[in-house]
Amino acid sequence: MAHRLQIRLLTWDVKDTLLRLRHPLGEAYATKARAHGLEVEPSALEQGFRQAYRAQSHSFPNYGLSHGLTSRQWWLDVVLQTFHLAGVQDAQAVAPIAEQLYKDFSHPCTWQVLDGAEDTLRECRTRGLRLAVISNFDRRLEGILGGLGLREHFDFVLTSEAAGWPKPDPRIFQEALRLAHMEPVAAAHVGDNYLCDYQGPRAVGMHSFLVVGPQALDPVVRDSVPKEHILPSLAHLLPALDCLEGSTPGL
C-alpha cells in the first residue's frame, strides 16, 4: 500500500512572491536623483538598471563574492552604471545618490507585502508546516522581513549571499534541506521564477509551485508545468498542496 505524501517544509522565494517594491524602480531612482539636483527620466533609469543589473550579474554573479566584492559594493556599482547608461556621466555626482539608494532599499518602507502573503503564511503555520526562505537576496533581507512583520513566520532565512550559491544552483536548496533536517520529498518550494523557483528545487528532489499571477502564461511554462503546480495567486497554494498530498508519491 502506497504511503500518503506529506509535505512538512515549505521554502519561499521573496521578491515578487511575498514582497514587491512599493514604487517602480525607475521612479524611486529618479526621485532620489531629483533630491540631489539631478533630473533623469524614470524610464531611462528603468532601462539602464535592467542593462546594468544583467551585465553585473553576468560579470560578477551572486554579488561578486568570489571576486572579493561585498554585496554593498556590488549594488553601488550597479547604481553608478544605471545612471551612466541613463545619460549621467558625472560619477562623483551619482555616488551619494547610490549610497542613499542602498540605504533606502534596506528599509522596510520601500517594500510592500503582496496581497494574501501574510494570511497564507499564517495558514501554513496553523497547519503545522515549517517555513523557510530561499532567496537570491543579500544580507539586508532579514531586516526587511523583520520590519514588515514576516520574519516571525520563518524558521530561517537563507540568502544566496549567505549560502554562497544563487538559485537555481542545487547547493542552495541542499543547504536549506540540511538546515531544516528534512528529506527533499517532504519539502516544497514556492516562487515566481520558472528556472530558479520551479526547476531548481525539482533538480534536488523537492516539489515546487510556480506563482504566475493573472497574466498570460509564457508558452514554456504552459507546456512544461502541470496546471496543479501553477498558482494564479497565493490563495491557491493550500488547495494545490492538498492536491499534491492526495497524489501517489513518485507520480
mmCIF file of C-alpha atoms in Angstrom:
data_model
loop_
_atom_site.group_PDB
_atom_site.id
_atom_site.type_symbol
_atom_site.label_atom_id
_atom_site.label_comp_id
_atom_site.label_asym_id
_atom_site.label_seq_id
_atom_site.Cartn_x
_atom_site.Cartn_y
_atom_site.Cartn_z
ATOM 1 C CA MET A 1 0.000 0.000 0.000
ATOM 2 C CA ALA A 2 1.432 3.393 -1.025
ATOM 3 C CA HIS A 3 2.224 5.852 1.741
ATOM 4 C CA ARG A 4 0.455 9.197 1.590
ATOM 5 C CA LEU A 5 2.780 12.041 0.658
ATOM 6 C CA GLN A 6 3.143 14.627 3.409
ATOM 7 C CA ILE A 7 4.826 17.997 2.919
ATOM 8 C CA ARG A 8 6.405 19.213 6.146
ATOM 9 C CA LEU A 9 8.612 22.088 4.896
ATOM 10 C CA LEU A 10 7.671 24.949 2.579
ATOM 11 C CA THR A 11 10.511 27.164 1.350
ATOM 12 C CA TRP A 12 9.779 30.549 -0.157
ATOM 13 C CA ASP A 13 11.160 32.967 -2.676
ATOM 14 C CA VAL A 14 10.648 36.579 -1.536
ATOM 15 C CA LYS A 15 10.776 39.270 -4.235
ATOM 16 C CA ASP A 16 7.599 39.259 -6.348
ATOM 17 C CA THR A 17 6.346 36.234 -4.406
ATOM 18 C CA LEU A 18 5.849 37.724 -0.939
ATOM 19 C CA LEU A 19 7.105 41.297 -1.409
ATOM 20 C CA ARG A 20 7.423 43.872 -4.140
ATOM 21 C CA LEU A 21 8.802 47.387 -4.396
ATOM 22 C CA ARG A 22 6.315 49.999 -3.225
ATOM 23 C CA HIS A 23 7.177 52.232 -6.210
ATOM 24 C CA PRO A 24 8.603 51.311 -9.644
ATOM 25 C CA LEU A 25 12.386 51.244 -9.519
ATOM 26 C CA GLY A 26 12.843 53.952 -12.156
ATOM 27 C CA GLU A 27 10.612 56.321 -10.189
ATOM 28 C CA ALA A 28 12.463 55.613 -6.936
ATOM 29 C CA TYR A 29 15.823 56.294 -8.578
ATOM 30 C CA ALA A 30 14.547 59.456 -10.297
ATOM 31 C CA THR A 31 13.042 60.822 -7.062
ATOM 32 C CA LYS A 32 16.313 60.326 -5.206
ATOM 33 C CA ALA A 33 18.284 61.913 -8.045
ATOM 34 C CA ARG A 34 15.944 64.933 -8.028
ATOM 35 C CA ALA A 35 16.588 65.395 -4.309
ATOM 36 C CA HIS A 36 20.282 65.695 -5.231
ATOM 37 C CA GLY A 37 19.655 68.173 -8.041
ATOM 38 C CA LEU A 38 19.681 65.746 -10.985
ATOM 39 C CA GLU A 39 16.772 65.376 -13.411
ATOM 40 C CA VAL A 40 16.696 61.944 -15.061
ATOM 41 C CA GLU A 41 13.748 60.263 -16.772
ATOM 42 C CA PRO A 42 12.396 57.289 -14.786
ATOM 43 C CA SER A 43 12.044 55.251 -17.996
ATOM 44 C CA ALA A 44 15.729 55.806 -18.846
ATOM 45 C CA LEU A 45 16.718 54.716 -15.352
ATOM 46 C CA GLU A 46 14.470 51.652 -15.539
ATOM 47 C CA GLN A 47 16.051 50.609 -18.835
ATOM 48 C CA GLY A 48 19.540 51.441 -17.611
ATOM 49 C CA PHE A 49 19.022 49.377 -14.481
ATOM 50 C CA ARG A 50 17.936 46.311 -16.438
ATOM 51 C CA GLN A 51 21.075 46.538 -18.585
ATOM 52 C CA ALA A 52 23.392 47.267 -15.659
ATOM 53 C CA TYR A 53 21.942 44.505 -13.481
ATOM 54 C CA ARG A 54 22.184 41.948 -16.286
ATOM 55 C CA ALA A 55 25.802 42.874 -17.059
ATOM 56 C CA GLN A 56 26.861 42.939 -13.400
ATOM 57 C CA SER A 57 25.191 39.583 -12.715
ATOM 58 C CA HIS A 58 26.998 38.088 -15.696
ATOM 59 C CA SER A 59 30.430 39.501 -14.820
ATOM 60 C CA PHE A 60 30.158 39.137 -11.039
ATOM 61 C CA PRO A 61 27.490 36.551 -10.191
ATOM 62 C CA ASN A 62 25.978 36.331 -6.711
ATOM 63 C CA TYR A 63 27.133 39.805 -5.669
ATOM 64 C CA GLY A 64 30.708 39.183 -6.792
ATOM 65 C CA LEU A 65 31.558 37.280 -3.609
ATOM 66 C CA SER A 66 34.038 35.022 -5.396
ATOM 67 C CA HIS A 67 35.704 38.147 -6.862
ATOM 68 C CA GLY A 68 36.243 39.794 -3.485
ATOM 69 C CA LEU A 69 33.312 42.212 -3.703
ATOM 70 C CA THR A 70 30.799 42.864 -0.952
ATOM 71 C CA SER A 71 27.107 42.922 -1.822
ATOM 72 C CA ARG A 72 27.043 46.613 -0.887
ATOM 73 C CA GLN A 73 29.833 47.469 -3.347
ATOM 74 C CA TRP A 74 28.158 45.291 -5.975
ATOM 75 C CA TRP A 75 24.940 47.279 -5.673
ATOM 76 C CA LEU A 76 26.703 50.659 -5.610
ATOM 77 C CA ASP A 77 28.392 49.719 -8.889
ATOM 78 C CA VAL A 78 25.025 48.729 -10.392
ATOM 79 C CA VAL A 79 23.530 52.103 -9.458
ATOM 80 C CA LEU A 80 26.506 54.031 -10.852
ATOM 81 C CA GLN A 81 26.278 52.112 -14.114
ATOM 82 C CA THR A 82 22.498 52.586 -14.224
ATOM 83 C CA PHE A 83 22.854 56.364 -14.154
ATOM 84 C CA HIS A 84 25.707 56.226 -16.652
ATOM 85 C CA LEU A 85 23.513 54.298 -19.102
ATOM 86 C CA ALA A 86 20.712 56.809 -18.475
ATOM 87 C CA GLY A 87 22.997 59.614 -19.637
ATOM 88 C CA VAL A 88 24.538 60.881 -16.387
ATOM 89 C CA GLN A 89 28.297 60.879 -16.885
ATOM 90 C CA ASP A 90 29.305 62.517 -13.591
ATOM 91 C CA ALA A 91 30.051 59.541 -11.322
ATOM 92 C CA GLN A 92 31.012 61.865 -8.482
ATOM 93 C CA ALA A 93 27.534 63.391 -8.519
ATOM 94 C CA VAL A 94 25.908 59.937 -8.547
ATOM 95 C CA ALA A 95 27.999 58.436 -5.713
ATOM 96 C CA PRO A 96 25.954 59.966 -2.833
ATOM 97 C CA ILE A 97 22.737 59.021 -4.645
ATOM 98 C CA ALA A 98 23.933 55.420 -4.868
ATOM 99 C CA GLU A 99 24.764 55.377 -1.153
ATOM 100 C CA GLN A 100 21.326 56.744 -0.265
ATOM 101 C CA LEU A 101 19.525 54.297 -2.555
ATOM 102 C CA TYR A 102 21.366 51.376 -0.961
ATOM 103 C CA LYS A 103 20.115 52.554 2.439
ATOM 104 C CA ASP A 104 16.593 53.217 1.138
ATOM 105 C CA PHE A 105 16.276 49.718 -0.298
ATOM 106 C CA SER A 106 17.319 48.353 3.107
ATOM 107 C CA HIS A 107 14.274 49.956 4.729
ATOM 108 C CA PRO A 108 11.016 48.001 5.047
ATOM 109 C CA CYS A 109 9.029 51.086 3.963
ATOM 110 C CA THR A 110 10.489 50.740 0.440
ATOM 111 C CA TRP A 111 8.741 47.363 0.137
ATOM 112 C CA GLN A 112 5.171 46.173 0.447
ATOM 113 C CA VAL A 113 3.725 42.790 1.321
ATOM 114 C CA LEU A 114 1.775 41.284 -1.565
ATOM 115 C CA ASP A 115 -1.935 40.620 -1.150
ATOM 116 C CA GLY A 116 -2.602 37.321 0.570
ATOM 117 C CA ALA A 117 1.013 36.726 1.590
ATOM 118 C CA GLU A 118 0.651 37.176 5.336
ATOM 119 C CA ASP A 119 -2.646 35.260 5.503
ATOM 120 C CA THR A 120 -1.140 32.367 3.535
ATOM 121 C CA LEU A 121 1.952 32.205 5.746
ATOM 122 C CA ARG A 122 -0.216 32.234 8.855
ATOM 123 C CA GLU A 123 -2.468 29.471 7.498
ATOM 124 C CA CYS A 124 0.591 27.373 6.641
ATOM 125 C CA ARG A 125 1.887 27.695 10.201
ATOM 126 C CA THR A 126 -1.553 26.815 11.584
ATOM 127 C CA ARG A 127 -1.352 23.612 9.554
ATOM 128 C CA GLY A 128 1.890 22.764 11.287
ATOM 129 C CA LEU A 129 4.089 23.369 8.261
ATOM 130 C CA ARG A 130 7.627 24.575 8.805
ATOM 131 C CA LEU A 131 8.501 27.616 6.668
ATOM 132 C CA ALA A 132 11.840 28.979 5.465
ATOM 133 C CA VAL A 133 13.157 31.433 2.878
ATOM 134 C CA ILE A 134 15.484 30.632 -0.037
ATOM 135 C CA SER A 135 16.178 33.895 -1.843
ATOM 136 C CA ASN A 136 18.723 35.395 -4.244
ATOM 137 C CA PHE A 137 18.847 38.421 -1.961
ATOM 138 C CA ASP A 138 21.630 39.986 0.069
ATOM 139 C CA ARG A 139 22.187 40.477 3.791
ATOM 140 C CA ARG A 140 19.516 43.197 4.026
ATOM 141 C CA LEU A 141 16.681 40.686 3.704
ATOM 142 C CA GLU A 142 16.428 39.699 7.379
ATOM 143 C CA GLY A 143 15.876 43.329 8.425
ATOM 144 C CA ILE A 144 13.333 43.944 5.666
ATOM 145 C CA LEU A 145 11.291 40.872 6.594
ATOM 146 C CA GLY A 146 11.506 41.782 10.275
ATOM 147 C CA GLY A 147 10.341 45.329 9.660
ATOM 148 C CA LEU A 148 7.367 44.109 7.643
ATOM 149 C CA GLY A 149 6.335 41.596 10.301
ATOM 150 C CA LEU A 150 7.072 38.498 8.205
ATOM 151 C CA ARG A 151 10.301 37.213 9.751
ATOM 152 C CA GLU A 152 8.468 35.517 12.624
ATOM 153 C CA HIS A 153 6.842 33.060 10.220
ATOM 154 C CA PHE A 154 10.147 31.500 9.131
ATOM 155 C CA ASP A 155 12.439 29.029 10.858
ATOM 156 C CA PHE A 156 15.366 30.500 8.918
ATOM 157 C CA VAL A 157 16.190 32.861 6.061
ATOM 158 C CA LEU A 158 18.787 31.591 3.593
ATOM 159 C CA THR A 159 20.049 34.165 1.103
ATOM 160 C CA SER A 160 22.343 33.458 -1.812
ATOM 161 C CA GLU A 161 24.875 35.818 -0.213
ATOM 162 C CA ALA A 162 24.936 33.744 2.980
ATOM 163 C CA ALA A 163 24.868 30.386 1.203
ATOM 164 C CA GLY A 164 27.460 31.290 -1.413
ATOM 165 C CA TRP A 165 25.307 29.980 -4.278
ATOM 166 C CA PRO A 166 22.321 31.551 -6.012
ATOM 167 C CA LYS A 167 19.211 29.745 -7.177
ATOM 168 C CA PRO A 168 18.895 27.613 -9.268
ATOM 169 C CA ASP A 169 22.209 26.117 -8.069
ATOM 170 C CA PRO A 170 21.210 22.866 -6.340
ATOM 171 C CA ARG A 171 23.568 23.568 -3.442
ATOM 172 C CA ILE A 172 21.412 26.371 -2.015
ATOM 173 C CA PHE A 173 18.396 24.043 -1.890
ATOM 174 C CA GLN A 174 20.515 21.266 -0.394
ATOM 175 C CA GLU A 175 21.789 23.673 2.260
ATOM 176 C CA ALA A 176 18.205 24.619 3.159
ATOM 177 C CA LEU A 177 17.282 20.958 3.482
ATOM 178 C CA ARG A 178 20.331 20.416 5.695
ATOM 179 C CA LEU A 179 19.384 23.340 7.941
ATOM 180 C CA ALA A 180 15.840 22.008 8.229
ATOM 181 C CA HIS A 181 16.941 18.366 8.707
ATOM 182 C CA MET A 182 14.441 17.480 6.006
ATOM 183 C CA GLU A 183 14.319 14.986 3.154
ATOM 184 C CA PRO A 184 13.598 16.593 -0.241
ATOM 185 C CA VAL A 185 10.434 14.522 -0.790
ATOM 186 C CA ALA A 186 8.888 16.192 2.286
ATOM 187 C CA ALA A 187 9.682 19.738 1.079
ATOM 188 C CA ALA A 188 8.183 22.090 -1.494
ATOM 189 C CA HIS A 189 9.330 25.479 -2.770
ATOM 190 C CA VAL A 190 7.120 28.426 -3.775
ATOM 191 C CA GLY A 191 8.274 31.200 -6.107
ATOM 192 C CA ASP A 192 7.670 33.159 -9.281
ATOM 193 C CA ASN A 193 10.694 32.305 -11.437
ATOM 194 C CA TYR A 194 10.490 29.234 -13.668
ATOM 195 C CA LEU A 195 14.208 28.385 -13.632
ATOM 196 C CA CYS A 196 15.071 29.430 -10.077
ATOM 197 C CA ASP A 197 11.916 28.533 -8.212
ATOM 198 C CA TYR A 198 10.302 25.735 -10.196
ATOM 199 C CA GLN A 199 13.057 23.769 -11.930
ATOM 200 C CA GLY A 200 15.784 24.463 -9.343
ATOM 201 C CA PRO A 201 14.162 22.710 -6.375
ATOM 202 C CA ARG A 202 12.953 19.819 -8.529
ATOM 203 C CA ALA A 203 16.554 19.095 -9.528
ATOM 204 C CA VAL A 204 17.270 18.095 -5.900
ATOM 205 C CA GLY A 205 14.073 16.085 -5.452
ATOM 206 C CA MET A 206 11.863 18.753 -3.874
ATOM 207 C CA HIS A 207 8.373 19.635 -5.029
ATOM 208 C CA SER A 208 7.628 23.147 -6.284
ATOM 209 C CA PHE A 209 4.832 25.564 -7.120
ATOM 210 C CA LEU A 210 5.073 28.473 -9.555
ATOM 211 C CA VAL A 211 3.327 31.762 -8.731
ATOM 212 C CA VAL A 212 2.318 33.295 -12.057
ATOM 213 C CA GLY A 213 -0.296 35.954 -11.259
ATOM 214 C CA PRO A 214 -3.172 36.806 -13.598
ATOM 215 C CA GLN A 215 -1.097 37.477 -16.733
ATOM 216 C CA ALA A 216 -0.958 35.136 -19.734
ATOM 217 C CA LEU A 217 1.374 32.195 -19.233
ATOM 218 C CA ASP A 218 4.694 32.039 -21.037
ATOM 219 C CA PRO A 219 4.499 29.207 -23.606
ATOM 220 C CA VAL A 220 7.454 27.408 -21.978
ATOM 221 C CA VAL A 221 5.672 27.441 -18.634
ATOM 222 C CA ARG A 222 2.338 26.449 -20.130
ATOM 223 C CA ASP A 223 3.853 23.473 -21.937
ATOM 224 C CA SER A 224 6.107 22.175 -19.154
ATOM 225 C CA VAL A 225 4.412 22.915 -15.819
ATOM 226 C CA PRO A 226 1.336 20.891 -14.822
ATOM 227 C CA LYS A 227 -1.709 23.017 -14.062
ATOM 228 C CA GLU A 228 -1.826 21.766 -10.485
ATOM 229 C CA HIS A 229 1.646 23.260 -9.867
ATOM 230 C CA ILE A 230 0.640 26.741 -11.101
ATOM 231 C CA LEU A 231 -0.611 29.336 -8.601
ATOM 232 C CA PRO A 232 -2.548 32.304 -10.054
ATOM 233 C CA SER A 233 -2.337 33.754 -6.525
ATOM 234 C CA LEU A 234 -1.061 32.693 -3.106
ATOM 235 C CA ALA A 235 -4.635 31.860 -2.115
ATOM 236 C CA HIS A 236 -4.323 28.852 -4.458
ATOM 237 C CA LEU A 237 -1.366 27.380 -2.529
ATOM 238 C CA LEU A 238 -3.114 25.355 0.156
ATOM 239 C CA PRO A 239 -5.610 23.739 -2.246
ATOM 240 C CA ALA A 240 -2.646 22.896 -4.523
ATOM 241 C CA LEU A 241 -0.832 21.413 -1.531
ATOM 242 C CA ASP A 242 -3.891 19.310 -0.713
ATOM 243 C CA CYS A 243 -3.925 18.061 -4.288
ATOM 244 C CA LEU A 244 -0.210 17.210 -4.142
ATOM 245 C CA GLU A 245 -0.548 15.360 -0.839
ATOM 246 C CA GLY A 246 -3.505 13.434 -2.220
ATOM 247 C CA SER A 247 -1.433 12.133 -5.120
ATOM 248 C CA THR A 248 0.596 8.940 -5.124
ATOM 249 C CA PRO A 249 4.286 9.584 -4.258
ATOM 250 C CA GLY A 250 6.564 9.254 -7.260
ATOM 251 C CA LEU A 251 3.933 10.275 -9.793
#
